Amino acid sequence: MPAMGGHARLAAPTAGLVAGLTCRRPADLGHVAELRTSDLPWAHAGREAEAAGYPRLAT
């Protein structure tokens, strides 16, 4: 856990999961909207991360 005000580091597999999701279009992930609003990708990333075994990213 980082100190107050510090930044958490992602392990390489976790960072790869997040990077892979951010490089895909919302429509490719099953979403109707093509708008890249901030909550849509983060909500999807949280669900995918938990399913992939990264529960810390799901929050």
N, CA, C and O atoms as a MOPAC input file, in Angstrom:
PM7 MOZYME 1SCF
protein

 N      0.84500 1    -1.17600 1     0.00000 1
 C      0.00000 1     0.00000 1     0.00000 1
 C      0.89300 1     1.24400 1     0.00000 1
 O      1.79000 1     1.34700 1     0.83700 1
 N      0.67200 1     2.18000 1    -0.91000 1
 C      1.50800 1     3.37200 1    -0.94900 1
 C      1.20700 1     4.29800 1     0.22600 1
 O      0.12800 1     4.24700 1     0.81500 1
 N      2.16800 1     5.13300 1     0.55000 1
 C      1.96800 1     6.12000 1     1.60000 1
 C      0.90800 1     7.12200 1     1.16200 1
 O      0.60600 1     7.24300 1    -0.02500 1
 N      0.35900 1     7.82100 1     2.11100 1
 C     -0.67600 1     8.80400 1     1.79600 1
 C     -0.15800 1     9.78800 1     0.75100 1
 O      0.90500 1    10.38400 1     0.92300 1
 N     -0.89400 1     9.95000 1    -0.30300 1
 C     -0.48800 1    10.84300 1    -1.37400 1
 C      0.39100 1    10.17400 1    -2.40900 1
 O      0.70700 1    10.77300 1    -3.43600 1
 N      0.78800 1     8.93900 1    -2.15100 1
 C      1.63200 1     8.21100 1    -3.09800 1
 C      0.78300 1     7.52100 1    -4.15600 1
 O     -0.44200 1     7.47400 1    -4.05000 1
 N      1.43000 1     6.99900 1    -5.15200 1
 C      0.73300 1     6.31700 1    -6.23300 1
 C      0.98100 1     4.82100 1    -6.14200 1
 O      2.10100 1     4.37800 1    -5.88600 1
 N     -0.06700 1     4.05700 1    -6.35100 1
 C      0.07600 1     2.60500 1    -6.37200 1
 C      0.67800 1     2.18300 1    -7.70800 1
 O      0.40000 1     2.79800 1    -8.73800 1
 N      1.48300 1     1.16000 1    -7.69400 1
 C      2.07800 1     0.62700 1    -8.92800 1
 C      1.32100 1    -0.62500 1    -9.31600 1
 O      0.93400 1    -1.42700 1    -8.46700 1
 N      1.11800 1    -0.77700 1   -10.60600 1
 C      0.46800 1    -1.97400 1   -11.11600 1
 C      1.53000 1    -2.98600 1   -11.51600 1
 O      2.54800 1    -2.63100 1   -12.10900 1
 N      1.28800 1    -4.23300 1   -11.19100 1
 C      2.18800 1    -5.29700 1   -11.63900 1
 C      2.06000 1    -5.42400 1   -13.15400 1
 O      1.05200 1    -5.01200 1   -13.72700 1
 N      3.05200 1    -5.97900 1   -13.79000 1
 C      3.07500 1    -6.07500 1   -15.25900 1
 C      1.83400 1    -6.74900 1   -15.84300 1
 O      1.27700 1    -6.22400 1   -16.80700 1
 N      1.36300 1    -7.90000 1   -15.30600 1
 C      0.16200 1    -8.50100 1   -15.89500 1
 C     -1.07100 1    -7.61500 1   -15.73200 1
 O     -1.92500 1    -7.55500 1   -16.61700 1
 N     -1.15500 1    -6.93100 1   -14.59300 1
 C     -2.28400 1    -6.04300 1   -14.34600 1
 C     -2.24800 1    -4.86100 1   -15.29900 1
 O     -3.27100 1    -4.48900 1   -15.87400 1
 N     -1.08400 1    -4.27700 1   -15.46600 1
 C     -0.94100 1    -3.14600 1   -16.38200 1
 C     -1.26300 1    -3.57400 1   -17.80800 1
 O     -1.84600 1    -2.80300 1   -18.57000 1
 N     -0.89100 1    -4.78300 1   -18.17000 1
 C     -1.21000 1    -5.29700 1   -19.50500 1
 C     -2.70000 1    -5.43900 1   -19.71900 1
 O     -3.20500 1    -5.14100 1   -20.80100 1
 N     -3.41500 1    -5.89500 1   -18.68900 1
 C     -4.87200 1    -6.02200 1   -18.78100 1
 C     -5.50800 1    -4.65700 1   -19.00000 1
 O     -6.35900 1    -4.50100 1   -19.87600 1
 N     -5.10500 1    -3.67800 1   -18.21700 1
 C     -5.66700 1    -2.33100 1   -18.33000 1
 C     -5.31400 1    -1.71500 1   -19.68100 1
 O     -6.17000 1    -1.10900 1   -20.32600 1
 N     -4.07300 1    -1.86300 1   -20.11000 1
 C     -3.66000 1    -1.30900 1   -21.40100 1
 C     -4.43000 1    -1.95700 1   -22.54000 1
 O     -4.82300 1    -1.28000 1   -23.49000 1
 N     -4.64600 1    -3.25000 1   -22.45200 1
 C     -5.40300 1    -3.94800 1   -23.48900 1
 C     -6.83200 1    -3.46000 1   -23.58300 1
 O     -7.37800 1    -3.34400 1   -24.68000 1
 N     -7.44400 1    -3.17400 1   -22.44500 1
 C     -8.82300 1    -2.67800 1   -22.44900 1
 C     -8.90500 1    -1.25600 1   -22.98600 1
 O     -9.85600 1    -0.91600 1   -23.69000 1
 N     -7.92900 1    -0.42700 1   -22.66500 1
 C     -7.99200 1     0.96500 1   -23.10300 1
 C     -7.74100 1     1.11300 1   -24.59400 1
 O     -8.09700 1     2.13600 1   -25.18000 1
 N     -7.13900 1     0.12000 1   -25.21000 1
 C     -6.86100 1     0.18900 1   -26.64600 1
 C     -8.00700 1    -0.34600 1   -27.49600 1
 O     -7.90800 1    -0.36900 1   -28.72200 1
 N     -9.08400 1    -0.77300 1   -26.86200 1
 C    -10.21000 1    -1.32800 1   -27.61100 1
 C    -11.35500 1    -0.33000 1   -27.66000 1
 O    -11.53100 1     0.47900 1   -26.74900 1
 N    -12.13400 1    -0.39800 1   -28.73800 1
 C    -13.30300 1     0.47100 1   -28.88400 1
 C    -14.41500 1    -0.02200 1   -27.96900 1
 O    -14.53700 1    -1.23000 1   -27.76600 1
 N    -15.23500 1     0.87500 1   -27.40800 1
 C    -16.34600 1     0.44400 1   -26.56400 1
 C    -17.27000 1    -0.54700 1   -27.27600 1
 O    -17.77100 1    -1.47800 1   -26.64500 1
 N    -17.50200 1    -0.36300 1   -28.57000 1
 C    -18.37400 1    -1.28000 1   -29.31000 1
 C    -17.77700 1    -2.68500 1   -29.35500 1
 O    -18.52100 1    -3.66600 1   -29.37000 1
 N    -16.45400 1    -2.79800 1   -29.37700 1
 C    -15.80100 1    -4.10900 1   -29.37500 1
 C    -15.99000 1    -4.83900 1   -28.05000 1
 O    -15.86600 1    -6.06300 1   -27.98700 1
 N    -16.28800 1    -4.09300 1   -27.00000 1
 C    -16.48900 1    -4.66800 1   -25.67600 1
 C    -17.96100 1    -4.92800 1   -25.37900 1
 O    -18.31200 1    -5.32500 1   -24.26800 1
 N    -18.82600 1    -4.70300 1   -26.37300 1
 C    -20.24500 1    -4.97600 1   -26.20200 1
 C    -21.08000 1    -3.78300 1   -25.78500 1
 O    -22.25400 1    -3.94500 1   -25.45100 1
 N    -20.50700 1    -2.58500 1   -25.79600 1
 C    -21.25400 1    -1.38900 1   -25.42900 1
 C    -21.79400 1    -0.72500 1   -26.68700 1
 O    -21.13200 1    -0.71000 1   -27.72400 1
 N    -22.98900 1    -0.18100 1   -26.58900 1
 C    -23.60200 1     0.47200 1   -27.73800 1
 C    -22.92600 1     1.81200 1   -28.01200 1
 O    -22.69400 1     2.17400 1   -29.16600 1
 N    -22.61700 1     2.53800 1   -26.95700 1
 C    -22.07600 1     3.88900 1   -27.11000 1
 C    -20.64100 1     3.86300 1   -27.60700 1
 O    -19.83700 1     3.04300 1   -27.16400 1
 N    -20.32800 1     4.74700 1   -28.51200 1
 C    -18.95200 1     4.91900 1   -28.96900 1
 C    -18.27600 1     6.06300 1   -28.22500 1
 O    -17.07600 1     6.28900 1   -28.38300 1
 N    -19.03700 1     6.77600 1   -27.42300 1
 C    -18.45000 1     7.88200 1   -26.67600 1
 C    -17.48500 1     7.33700 1   -25.64000 1
 O    -17.77700 1     6.35000 1   -24.96500 1
 N    -16.36900 1     7.96500 1   -25.52000 1
 C    -15.37700 1     7.52600 1   -24.54300 1
 C    -15.49500 1     8.37500 1   -23.27700 1
 O    -14.60200 1     9.15200 1   -22.93900 1
 N    -16.61400 1     8.20300 1   -22.59700 1
 C    -16.78000 1     8.89800 1   -21.32500 1
 C    -15.90700 1     8.22200 1   -20.28700 1
 O    -15.51700 1     7.06700 1   -20.45700 1
 N    -15.60400 1     8.92000 1   -19.23300 1
 C    -14.66800 1     8.36800 1   -18.25400 1
 C    -15.23900 1     7.18100 1   -17.48900 1
 O    -14.48200 1     6.28500 1   -17.11700 1
 N    -16.55900 1     7.14100 1   -17.24000 1
 C    -17.07400 1     6.04400 1   -16.42000 1
 C    -17.26600 1     4.74400 1   -17.18700 1
 O    -17.13500 1     3.67400 1   -16.59200 1
 N    -17.56700 1     4.78900 1   -18.46700 1
 C    -17.81700 1     3.55800 1   -19.21500 1
 C    -16.57800 1     2.66800 1   -19.28100 1
 O    -16.67900 1     1.48900 1   -18.94000 1
 N    -15.42200 1     3.16700 1   -19.69900 1
 C    -14.24300 1     2.28400 1   -19.71600 1
 C    -13.82700 1     1.80900 1   -18.32900 1
 O    -13.40600 1     0.66300 1   -18.17400 1
 N    -13.93700 1     2.67100 1   -17.31700 1
 C    -13.52800 1     2.26800 1   -15.97600 1
 C    -14.44400 1     1.20700 1   -15.40800 1
 O    -13.97800 1     0.27100 1   -14.75800 1
 N    -15.74800 1     1.33700 1   -15.64300 1
 C    -16.69100 1     0.32500 1   -15.15700 1
 C    -16.41000 1    -1.01600 1   -15.83000 1
 O    -16.40800 1    -2.05800 1   -15.17600 1
 N    -16.17600 1    -0.98300 1   -17.12400 1
 C    -15.88300 1    -2.22000 1   -17.84700 1
 C    -14.55400 1    -2.81400 1   -17.37100 1
 O    -14.44900 1    -4.02400 1   -17.17400 1
 N    -13.55700 1    -1.97500 1   -17.19000 1
 C    -12.24900 1    -2.45500 1   -16.72400 1
 C    -12.37200 1    -3.11200 1   -15.35400 1
 O    -11.72200 1    -4.12400 1   -15.09100 1
 N    -13.19700 1    -2.54800 1   -14.48500 1
 C    -13.39800 1    -3.14000 1   -13.16100 1
 C    -13.99800 1    -4.52700 1   -13.23900 1
 O    -13.56100 1    -5.43500 1   -12.53300 1
 N    -14.99900 1    -4.69900 1   -14.09500 1
 C    -15.62700 1    -6.01500 1   -14.26000 1
 C    -14.64500 1    -7.01900 1   -14.86400 1
 O    -14.54500 1    -8.15600 1   -14.40100 1
 N    -13.92900 1    -6.59600 1   -15.88800 1
 C    -12.96400 1    -7.48800 1   -16.54700 1
 C    -11.82300 1    -7.85900 1   -15.59800 1
 O    -11.37500 1    -9.00500 1   -15.57700 1
 N    -11.36300 1    -6.90100 1   -14.82800 1
 C    -10.25300 1    -7.15500 1   -13.90800 1
 C    -10.64800 1    -8.17500 1   -12.85200 1
 O     -9.87900 1    -9.08500 1   -12.54200 1
 N    -11.83600 1    -8.02500 1   -12.30400 1
 C    -12.28000 1    -8.96800 1   -11.28100 1
 C    -12.41800 1   -10.36700 1   -11.86700 1
 O    -12.01600 1   -11.34800 1   -11.23900 1
 N    -12.98000 1   -10.46300 1   -13.05900 1
 C    -13.13800 1   -11.76500 1   -13.71300 1
 C    -11.78600 1   -12.38700 1   -14.05200 1
 O    -11.65700 1   -13.61100 1   -14.07500 1
 N    -10.78300 1   -11.56000 1   -14.31300 1
 C     -9.45100 1   -12.05700 1   -14.66500 1
 C     -8.59600 1   -12.35100 1   -13.43200 1
 O     -7.44500 1   -12.76900 1   -13.55700 1
 N     -9.15900 1   -12.13400 1   -12.24300 1
 C     -8.42400 1   -12.44700 1   -11.02400 1
 C     -7.67000 1   -11.28700 1   -10.41200 1
 O     -6.73300 1   -11.49600 1    -9.64100 1
 N     -8.06300 1   -10.06200 1   -10.74300 1
 C     -7.43500 1    -8.87100 1   -10.16800 1
 C     -8.49000 1    -8.08100 1    -9.39100 1
 O     -8.92600 1    -7.02600 1    -9.85200 1
 N     -8.91000 1    -8.57400 1    -8.21300 1
 C     -9.99800 1    -7.92500 1    -7.48700 1
 C     -9.68500 1    -6.50500 1    -7.03200 1
 O    -10.60000 1    -5.70000 1    -6.85800 1
 N     -8.40600 1    -6.18400 1    -6.83600 1
 C     -8.04900 1    -4.82600 1    -6.40400 1
 C     -8.36900 1    -3.78600 1    -7.45200 1
 O     -8.65400 1    -2.63700 1    -7.11300 1
 N     -8.33000 1    -4.16200 1    -8.72300 1
 C     -8.65400 1    -3.21800 1    -9.79000 1
 C    -10.15300 1    -3.03200 1    -9.94600 1
 O    -10.59400 1    -2.09800 1   -10.61500 1
 N    -10.93800 1    -3.90200 1    -9.34100 1
 C    -12.38600 1    -3.83600 1    -9.49500 1
 C    -12.99600 1    -2.70400 1    -8.68000 1
 O    -14.16900 1    -2.38000 1    -8.87000 1
 N    -12.24100 1    -2.10200 1    -7.78800 1
 C    -12.80100 1    -1.03800 1    -6.94500 1
 C    -12.54300 1     0.31600 1    -7.53100 1
 O    -12.94500 1     1.32600 1    -6.95400 1

